[in-house]
Amino acid sequence: QVQLVESGGGLVQAGGSLRLSCATSGRTFSSLIMGWFRQAPGKEREFVAAISWSAGSTTYAGSVKGRFTISRDNAKNTVSLQMNSLKPEDTAVYYCAAGVKILVGLKSSYDYWGQGTQVTVSL
């Protein structure tokens, strides 16, 4: 079993930045592929970014590419999402997810999920 706990959400003005973190426990972190998803009110949960176990490979949704950066620290069992140039449409609950054998953008292939952290971007 893996426990994921997100932190770092909040309210920010458009154009600002936030850094989300996800702390993991319960399983060898370095064996997990880590991802971030988000869900806005009334919408489906959507893929944001993912990072391989070695951090050698990252994937981003087109809507965040160039603005968001995913990273991981296997020594600290954490994964982070640096979000820059935030837009009101980035407003959502952001979820950390983990899995061993996944299709990067397919949420059903992730085995473990955090509770989510709210990000609100105002005009």
PDB file of N, CA and C in Angstrom, residues 6 20 26 59 64-65 69 80 82 89-90 94 98 109 118:
ATOM      1  N   GLU A   6      -0.722  15.361  -0.567  1.00  0.00           N
ATOM      2  CA  GLU A   6      -0.369  16.580  -1.307  1.00  0.00           C
ATOM      3  C   GLU A   6      -0.354  17.791  -0.379  1.00  0.00           C
ATOM      4  N   LEU A  20       3.453  22.594  -5.816  1.00  0.00           N
ATOM      5  CA  LEU A  20       2.782  21.504  -5.114  1.00  0.00           C
ATOM      6  C   LEU A  20       3.797  20.422  -4.785  1.00  0.00           C
ATOM      7  N   GLY A  26       5.131   3.979   2.361  1.00  0.00           N
ATOM      8  CA  GLY A  26       4.531   2.665   2.292  1.00  0.00           C
ATOM      9  C   GLY A  26       5.087   1.743   1.230  1.00  0.00           C
ATOM     10  N   THR A  59       6.430  13.763 -18.944  1.00  0.00           N
ATOM     11  CA  THR A  59       5.374  13.973 -19.933  1.00  0.00           C
ATOM     12  C   THR A  59       4.413  15.016 -19.404  1.00  0.00           C
ATOM     13  N   VAL A  64      -0.349  22.598 -20.230  1.00  0.00           N
ATOM     14  CA  VAL A  64       0.566  23.069 -19.187  1.00  0.00           C
ATOM     15  C   VAL A  64       2.018  23.041 -19.625  1.00  0.00           C
ATOM     16  N   LYS A  65       2.287  22.464 -20.775  1.00  0.00           N
ATOM     17  CA  LYS A  65       3.671  22.340 -21.241  1.00  0.00           C
ATOM     18  C   LYS A  65       4.314  23.719 -21.376  1.00  0.00           C
ATOM     19  N   THR A  69       6.432  22.238 -14.312  1.00  0.00           N
ATOM     20  CA  THR A  69       7.572  21.325 -14.288  1.00  0.00           C
ATOM     21  C   THR A  69       7.387  20.307 -13.175  1.00  0.00           C
ATOM     22  N   SER A  80       7.172  16.803  -6.944  1.00  0.00           N
ATOM     23  CA  SER A  80       6.717  18.190  -6.913  1.00  0.00           C
ATOM     24  C   SER A  80       6.200  18.612  -8.279  1.00  0.00           C
ATOM     25  N   GLN A  82       5.983  22.298 -10.057  1.00  0.00           N
ATOM     26  CA  GLN A  82       6.174  23.741 -10.077  1.00  0.00           C
ATOM     27  C   GLN A  82       5.284  24.320 -11.162  1.00  0.00           C
ATOM     28  N   GLU A  89      -7.925  29.187 -15.760  1.00  0.00           N
ATOM     29  CA  GLU A  89      -8.346  27.846 -16.177  1.00  0.00           C
ATOM     30  C   GLU A  89      -7.517  26.733 -15.536  1.00  0.00           C
ATOM     31  N   ASP A  90      -6.479  27.076 -14.820  1.00  0.00           N
ATOM     32  CA  ASP A  90      -5.728  26.080 -14.053  1.00  0.00           C
ATOM     33  C   ASP A  90      -6.394  25.787 -12.708  1.00  0.00           C
ATOM     34  N   TYR A  94      -5.923  19.444  -7.402  1.00  0.00           N
ATOM     35  CA  TYR A  94      -4.789  18.725  -7.978  1.00  0.00           C
ATOM     36  C   TYR A  94      -4.497  17.471  -7.154  1.00  0.00           C
ATOM     37  N   ALA A  98       0.178   7.545  -8.291  1.00  0.00           N
ATOM     38  CA  ALA A  98       1.355   6.692  -8.431  1.00  0.00           C
ATOM     39  C   ALA A  98       0.958   5.331  -8.967  1.00  0.00           C
ATOM     40  N   SER A 109      -5.119   3.667 -14.871  1.00  0.00           N
ATOM     41  CA  SER A 109      -3.951   2.797 -14.748  1.00  0.00           C
ATOM     42  C   SER A 109      -3.092   3.125 -13.533  1.00  0.00           C
ATOM     43  N   GLN A 118      -6.398  22.008  -3.289  1.00  0.00           N
ATOM     44  CA  GLN A 118      -7.092  22.992  -4.109  1.00  0.00           C
ATOM     45  C   GLN A 118      -6.130  24.068  -4.597  1.00  0.00           C
TER      46      GLN A 118
END
